PDB file of C-alpha atoms in Angstrom:
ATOM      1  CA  UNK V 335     102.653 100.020 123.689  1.00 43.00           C
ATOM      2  CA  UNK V 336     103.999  97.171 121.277  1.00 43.00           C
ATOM      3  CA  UNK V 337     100.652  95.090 122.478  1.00 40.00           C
ATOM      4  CA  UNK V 338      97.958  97.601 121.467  1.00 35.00           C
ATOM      5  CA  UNK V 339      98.293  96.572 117.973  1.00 35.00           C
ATOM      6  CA  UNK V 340      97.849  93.019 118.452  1.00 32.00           C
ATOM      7  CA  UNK V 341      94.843  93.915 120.656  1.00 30.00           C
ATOM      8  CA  UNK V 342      93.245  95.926 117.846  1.00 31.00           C
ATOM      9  CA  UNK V 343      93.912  93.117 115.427  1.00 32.00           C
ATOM     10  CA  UNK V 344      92.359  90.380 117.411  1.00 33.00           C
ATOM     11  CA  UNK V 345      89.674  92.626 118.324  1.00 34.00           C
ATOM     12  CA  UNK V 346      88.511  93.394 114.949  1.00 36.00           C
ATOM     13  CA  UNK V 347      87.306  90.236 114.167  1.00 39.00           C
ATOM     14  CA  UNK V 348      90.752  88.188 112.281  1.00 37.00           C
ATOM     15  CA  UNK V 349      90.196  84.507 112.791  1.00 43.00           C
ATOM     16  CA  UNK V 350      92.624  82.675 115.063  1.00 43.00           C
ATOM     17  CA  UNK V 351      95.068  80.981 113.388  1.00 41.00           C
ATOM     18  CA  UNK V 352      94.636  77.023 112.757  1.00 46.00           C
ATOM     19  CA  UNK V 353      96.556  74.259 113.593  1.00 48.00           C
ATOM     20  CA  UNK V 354      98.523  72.595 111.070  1.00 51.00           C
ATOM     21  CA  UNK V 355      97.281  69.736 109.299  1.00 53.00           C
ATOM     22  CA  UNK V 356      98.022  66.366 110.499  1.00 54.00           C
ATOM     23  CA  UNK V 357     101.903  65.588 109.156  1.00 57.00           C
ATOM     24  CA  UNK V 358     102.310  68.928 108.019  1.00 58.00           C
ATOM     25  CA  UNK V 359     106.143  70.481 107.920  1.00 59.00           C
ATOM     26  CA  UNK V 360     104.699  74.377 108.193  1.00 54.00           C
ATOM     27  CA  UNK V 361     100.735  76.248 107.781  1.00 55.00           C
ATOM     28  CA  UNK V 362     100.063  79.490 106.650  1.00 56.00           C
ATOM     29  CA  UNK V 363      97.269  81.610 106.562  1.00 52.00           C
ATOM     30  CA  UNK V 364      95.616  84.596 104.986  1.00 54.00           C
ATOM     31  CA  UNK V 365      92.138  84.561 106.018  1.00 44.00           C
ATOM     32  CA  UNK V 366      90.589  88.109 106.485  1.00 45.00           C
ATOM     33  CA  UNK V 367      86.892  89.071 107.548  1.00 44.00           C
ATOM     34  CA  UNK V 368      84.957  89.486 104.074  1.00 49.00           C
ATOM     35  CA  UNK V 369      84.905  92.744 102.755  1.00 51.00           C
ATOM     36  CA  UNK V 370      81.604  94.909 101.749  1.00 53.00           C
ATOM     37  CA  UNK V 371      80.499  95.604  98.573  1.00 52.00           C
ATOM     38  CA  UNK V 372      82.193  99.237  98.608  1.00 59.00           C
ATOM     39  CA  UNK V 373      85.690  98.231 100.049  1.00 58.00           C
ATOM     40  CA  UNK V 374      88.320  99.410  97.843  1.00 55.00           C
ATOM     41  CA  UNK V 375      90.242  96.238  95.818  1.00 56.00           C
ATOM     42  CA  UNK V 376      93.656  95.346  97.475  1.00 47.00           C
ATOM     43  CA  UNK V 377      96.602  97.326  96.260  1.00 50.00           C
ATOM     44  CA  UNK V 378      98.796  95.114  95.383  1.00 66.00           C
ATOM     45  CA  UNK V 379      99.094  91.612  94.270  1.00 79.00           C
ATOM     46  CA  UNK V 380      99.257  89.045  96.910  1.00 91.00           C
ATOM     47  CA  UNK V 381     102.182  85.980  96.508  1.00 94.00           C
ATOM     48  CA  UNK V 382     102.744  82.869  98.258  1.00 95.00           C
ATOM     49  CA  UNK V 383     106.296  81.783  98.335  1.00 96.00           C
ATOM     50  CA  UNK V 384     106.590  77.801  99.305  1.00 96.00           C
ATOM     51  CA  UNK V 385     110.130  77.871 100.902  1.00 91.00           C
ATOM     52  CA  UNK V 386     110.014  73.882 101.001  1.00 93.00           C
ATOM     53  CA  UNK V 387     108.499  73.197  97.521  1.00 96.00           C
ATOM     54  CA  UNK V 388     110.353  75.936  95.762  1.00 95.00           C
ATOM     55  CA  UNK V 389     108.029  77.898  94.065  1.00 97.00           C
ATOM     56  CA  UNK V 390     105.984  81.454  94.250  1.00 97.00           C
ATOM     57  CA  UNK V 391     102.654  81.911  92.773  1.00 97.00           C
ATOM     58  CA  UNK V 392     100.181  85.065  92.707  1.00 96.00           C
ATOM     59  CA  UNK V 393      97.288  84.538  94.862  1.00 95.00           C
ATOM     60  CA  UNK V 394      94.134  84.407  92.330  1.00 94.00           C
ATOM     61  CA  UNK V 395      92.269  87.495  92.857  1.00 91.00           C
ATOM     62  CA  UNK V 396      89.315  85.852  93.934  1.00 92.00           C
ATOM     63  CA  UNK V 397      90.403  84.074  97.064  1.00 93.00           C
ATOM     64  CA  UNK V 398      92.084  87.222  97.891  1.00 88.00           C
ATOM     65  CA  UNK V 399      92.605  86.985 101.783  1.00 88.00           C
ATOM     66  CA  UNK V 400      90.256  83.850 102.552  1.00 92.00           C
ATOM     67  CA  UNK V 401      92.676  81.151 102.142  1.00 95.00           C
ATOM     68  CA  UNK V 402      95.001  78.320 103.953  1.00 95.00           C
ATOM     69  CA  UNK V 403      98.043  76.852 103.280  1.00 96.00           C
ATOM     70  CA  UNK V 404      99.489  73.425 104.487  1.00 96.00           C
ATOM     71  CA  UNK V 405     102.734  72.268 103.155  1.00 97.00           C
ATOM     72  CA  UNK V 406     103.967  68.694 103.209  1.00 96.00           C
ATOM     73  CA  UNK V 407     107.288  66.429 102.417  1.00 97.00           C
ATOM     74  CA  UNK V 408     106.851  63.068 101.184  1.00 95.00           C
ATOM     75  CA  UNK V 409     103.221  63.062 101.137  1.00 95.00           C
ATOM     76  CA  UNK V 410     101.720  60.419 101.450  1.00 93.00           C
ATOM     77  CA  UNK V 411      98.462  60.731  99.586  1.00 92.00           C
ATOM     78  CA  UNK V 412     100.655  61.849  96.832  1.00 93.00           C
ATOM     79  CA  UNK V 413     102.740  58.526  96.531  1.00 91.00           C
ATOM     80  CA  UNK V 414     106.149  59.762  94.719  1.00 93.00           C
ATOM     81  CA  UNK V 415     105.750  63.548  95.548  1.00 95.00           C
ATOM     82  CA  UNK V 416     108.567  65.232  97.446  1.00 97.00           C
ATOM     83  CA  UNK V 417     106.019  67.530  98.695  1.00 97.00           C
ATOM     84  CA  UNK V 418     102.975  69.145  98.190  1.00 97.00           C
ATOM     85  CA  UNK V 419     101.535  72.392  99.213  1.00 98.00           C
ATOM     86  CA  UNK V 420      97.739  72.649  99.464  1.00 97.00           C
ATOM     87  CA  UNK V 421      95.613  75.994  99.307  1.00 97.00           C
ATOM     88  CA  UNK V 422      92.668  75.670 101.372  1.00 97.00           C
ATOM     89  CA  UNK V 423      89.074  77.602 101.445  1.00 96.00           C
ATOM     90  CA  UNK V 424      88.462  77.861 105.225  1.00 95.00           C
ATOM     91  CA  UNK V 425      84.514  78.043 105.227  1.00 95.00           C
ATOM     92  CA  UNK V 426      82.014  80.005 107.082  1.00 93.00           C
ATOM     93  CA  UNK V 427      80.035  76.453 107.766  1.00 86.00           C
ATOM     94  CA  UNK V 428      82.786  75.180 110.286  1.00 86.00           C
ATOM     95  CA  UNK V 429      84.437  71.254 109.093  1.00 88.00           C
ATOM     96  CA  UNK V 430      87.689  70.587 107.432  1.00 89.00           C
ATOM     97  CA  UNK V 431      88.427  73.281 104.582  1.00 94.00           C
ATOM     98  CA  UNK V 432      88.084  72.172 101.648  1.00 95.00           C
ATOM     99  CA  UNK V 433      91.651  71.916  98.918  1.00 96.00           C
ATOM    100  CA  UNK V 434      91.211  74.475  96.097  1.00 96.00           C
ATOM    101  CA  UNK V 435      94.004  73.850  94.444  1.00 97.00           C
ATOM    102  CA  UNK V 436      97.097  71.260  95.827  1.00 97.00           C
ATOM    103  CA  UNK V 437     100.434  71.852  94.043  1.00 98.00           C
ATOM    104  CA  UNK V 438     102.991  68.557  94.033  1.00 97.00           C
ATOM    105  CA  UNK V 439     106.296  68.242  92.878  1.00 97.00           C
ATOM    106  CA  UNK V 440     108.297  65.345  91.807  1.00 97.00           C
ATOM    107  CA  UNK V 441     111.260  64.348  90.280  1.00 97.00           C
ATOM    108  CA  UNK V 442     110.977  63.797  86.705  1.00 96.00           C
ATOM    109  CA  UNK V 443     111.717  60.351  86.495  1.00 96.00           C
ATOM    110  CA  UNK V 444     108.917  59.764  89.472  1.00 95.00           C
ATOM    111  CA  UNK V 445     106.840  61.470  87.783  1.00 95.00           C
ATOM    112  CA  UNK V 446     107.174  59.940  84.372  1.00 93.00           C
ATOM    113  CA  UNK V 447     106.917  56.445  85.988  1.00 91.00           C
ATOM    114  CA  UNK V 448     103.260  57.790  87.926  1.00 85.00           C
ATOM    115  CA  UNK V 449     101.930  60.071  85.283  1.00 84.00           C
ATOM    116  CA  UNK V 450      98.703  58.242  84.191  1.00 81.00           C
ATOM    117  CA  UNK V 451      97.736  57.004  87.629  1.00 82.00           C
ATOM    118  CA  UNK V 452      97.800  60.342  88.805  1.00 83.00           C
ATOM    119  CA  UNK V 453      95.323  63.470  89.000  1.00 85.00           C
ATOM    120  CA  UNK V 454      96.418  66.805  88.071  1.00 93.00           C
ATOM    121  CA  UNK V 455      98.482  68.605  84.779  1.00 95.00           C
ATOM    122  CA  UNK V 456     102.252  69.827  84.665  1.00 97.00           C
ATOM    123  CA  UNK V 457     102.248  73.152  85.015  1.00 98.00           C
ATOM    124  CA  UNK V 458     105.912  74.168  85.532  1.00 98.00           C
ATOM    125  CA  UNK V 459     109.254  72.049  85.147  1.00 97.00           C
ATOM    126  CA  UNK V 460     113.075  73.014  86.593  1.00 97.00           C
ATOM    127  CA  UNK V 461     115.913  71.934  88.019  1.00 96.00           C
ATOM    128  CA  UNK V 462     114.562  67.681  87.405  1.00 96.00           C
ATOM    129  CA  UNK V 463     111.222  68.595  89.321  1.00 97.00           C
ATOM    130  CA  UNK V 464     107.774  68.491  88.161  1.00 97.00           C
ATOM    131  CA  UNK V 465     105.057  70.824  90.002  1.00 98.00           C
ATOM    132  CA  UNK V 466     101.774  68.985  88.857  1.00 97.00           C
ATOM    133  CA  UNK V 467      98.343  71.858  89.370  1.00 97.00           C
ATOM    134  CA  UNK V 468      95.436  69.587  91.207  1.00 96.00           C
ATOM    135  CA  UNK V 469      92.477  71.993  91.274  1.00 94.00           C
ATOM    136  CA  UNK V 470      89.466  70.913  93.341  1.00 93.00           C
ATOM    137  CA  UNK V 471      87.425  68.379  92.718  1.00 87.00           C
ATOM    138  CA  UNK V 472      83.960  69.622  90.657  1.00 85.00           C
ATOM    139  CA  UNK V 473      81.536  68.577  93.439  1.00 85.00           C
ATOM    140  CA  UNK V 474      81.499  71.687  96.302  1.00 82.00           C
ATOM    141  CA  UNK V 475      81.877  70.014  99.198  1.00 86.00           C
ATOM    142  CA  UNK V 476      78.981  72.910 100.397  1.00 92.00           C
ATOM    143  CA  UNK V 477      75.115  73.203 100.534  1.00 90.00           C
ATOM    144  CA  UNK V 478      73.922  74.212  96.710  1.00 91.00           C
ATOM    145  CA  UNK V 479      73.442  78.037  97.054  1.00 92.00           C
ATOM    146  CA  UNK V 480      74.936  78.890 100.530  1.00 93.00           C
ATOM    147  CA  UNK V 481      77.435  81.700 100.601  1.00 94.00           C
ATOM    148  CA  UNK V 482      80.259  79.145 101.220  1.00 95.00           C
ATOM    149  CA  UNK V 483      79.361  77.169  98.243  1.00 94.00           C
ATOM    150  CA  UNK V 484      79.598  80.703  96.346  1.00 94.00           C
ATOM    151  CA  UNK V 485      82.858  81.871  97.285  1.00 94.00           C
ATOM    152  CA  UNK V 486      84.390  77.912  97.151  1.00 95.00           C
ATOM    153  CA  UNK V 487      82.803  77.860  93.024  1.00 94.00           C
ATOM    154  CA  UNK V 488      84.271  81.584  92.770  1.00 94.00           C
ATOM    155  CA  UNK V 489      87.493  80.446  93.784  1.00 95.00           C
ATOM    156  CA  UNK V 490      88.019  77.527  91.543  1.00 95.00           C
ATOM    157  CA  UNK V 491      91.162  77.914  89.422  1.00 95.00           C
ATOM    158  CA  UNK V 492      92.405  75.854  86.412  1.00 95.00           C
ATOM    159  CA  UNK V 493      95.912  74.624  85.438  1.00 95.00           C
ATOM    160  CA  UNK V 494      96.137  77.101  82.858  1.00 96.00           C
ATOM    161  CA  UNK V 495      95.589  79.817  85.468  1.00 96.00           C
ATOM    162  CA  UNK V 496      98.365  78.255  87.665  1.00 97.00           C
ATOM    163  CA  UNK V 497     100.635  77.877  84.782  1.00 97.00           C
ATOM    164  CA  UNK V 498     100.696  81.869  84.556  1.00 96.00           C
ATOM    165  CA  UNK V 499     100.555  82.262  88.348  1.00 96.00           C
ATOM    166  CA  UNK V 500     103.385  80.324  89.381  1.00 97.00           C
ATOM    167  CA  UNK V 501     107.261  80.868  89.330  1.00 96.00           C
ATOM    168  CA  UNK V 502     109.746  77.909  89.991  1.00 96.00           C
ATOM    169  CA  UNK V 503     113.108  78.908  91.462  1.00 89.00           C
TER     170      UNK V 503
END
């Protein structure tokens, strides 16, 4: 009886989950079919809690279910980050998903001695850690107009949206 559910799930249509990213120490999803027009709005705010990276942040409203997570120590396209978790916009299209938004944290003094050369804008500080907002790039990596390019440009956030979001512990 404990399998029916699991049957019903993967029979409704949920996407399988995806591997983790290359060098990645954990992935995390919370990708759900897209909802009609009439479906009621979720009851209750989602959070992502980054065990690793030591932080929570609400889940923007719009990306609601359709999103990825890949978290990362010692990244190294972040040079001086301790790690970085990256939201992700898995698309309809098929490829790589896109980064909406990557978080990174470094120690202050890293991050003092980097800030300048780096993308991205403080938005929390605790503890001698910096967690530095990188929202996505302005180009959609999409075709103009198609429903991926849509969503991706609906889901856009800026630091000073992350700044409220997110919660250092």
């Amino acid at each position: 009886m404990a399998g029916i559910p699991l049957l019903l799930v993967a029979a409704c249509g949920w996407p399988a989950v995806p591997a983790a990213a290359p060098g990645a120490d954990s992935v995390a999803v919370a990708a759900a079919p897209a909802q009609g027009a009439d479906a009621p709005p979720p009851l209750e705010q989602l959070r992502f809690s980054s065990i690793i990276a030591g932080f929570e942040m609400e889940v923007p409203a719009a990306w609601g279910r359709r999103y990825t997570v890949s978290e990362r120590s010692e990244p190294s396209d972040y040079p001086k980050a301790t790690h970085v978790v990256e939201f992700m916009y898995p698309p309809d299209e098929g490829g790589v998903p896109p980064t909406l938004l990557a978080i990174a944290v470094y120690r202050v003094a890293d991050w003092n001695a980097a800030r300048g050369s780096i993308a991205g804008e403080v938005v929390a500080q605790k503890d001698g850690r910096v967690y530095v907002a990188v929202p996505a790039a302005r180009d959609t990596p999409f075709t103009k107009g198609s429903p991926d390019a849509q969503r991706f440009d609906a889901a856009r956030v800026t630091a000073d949206q992350v700044k409220r979001a997110i919660m250092v512990r």
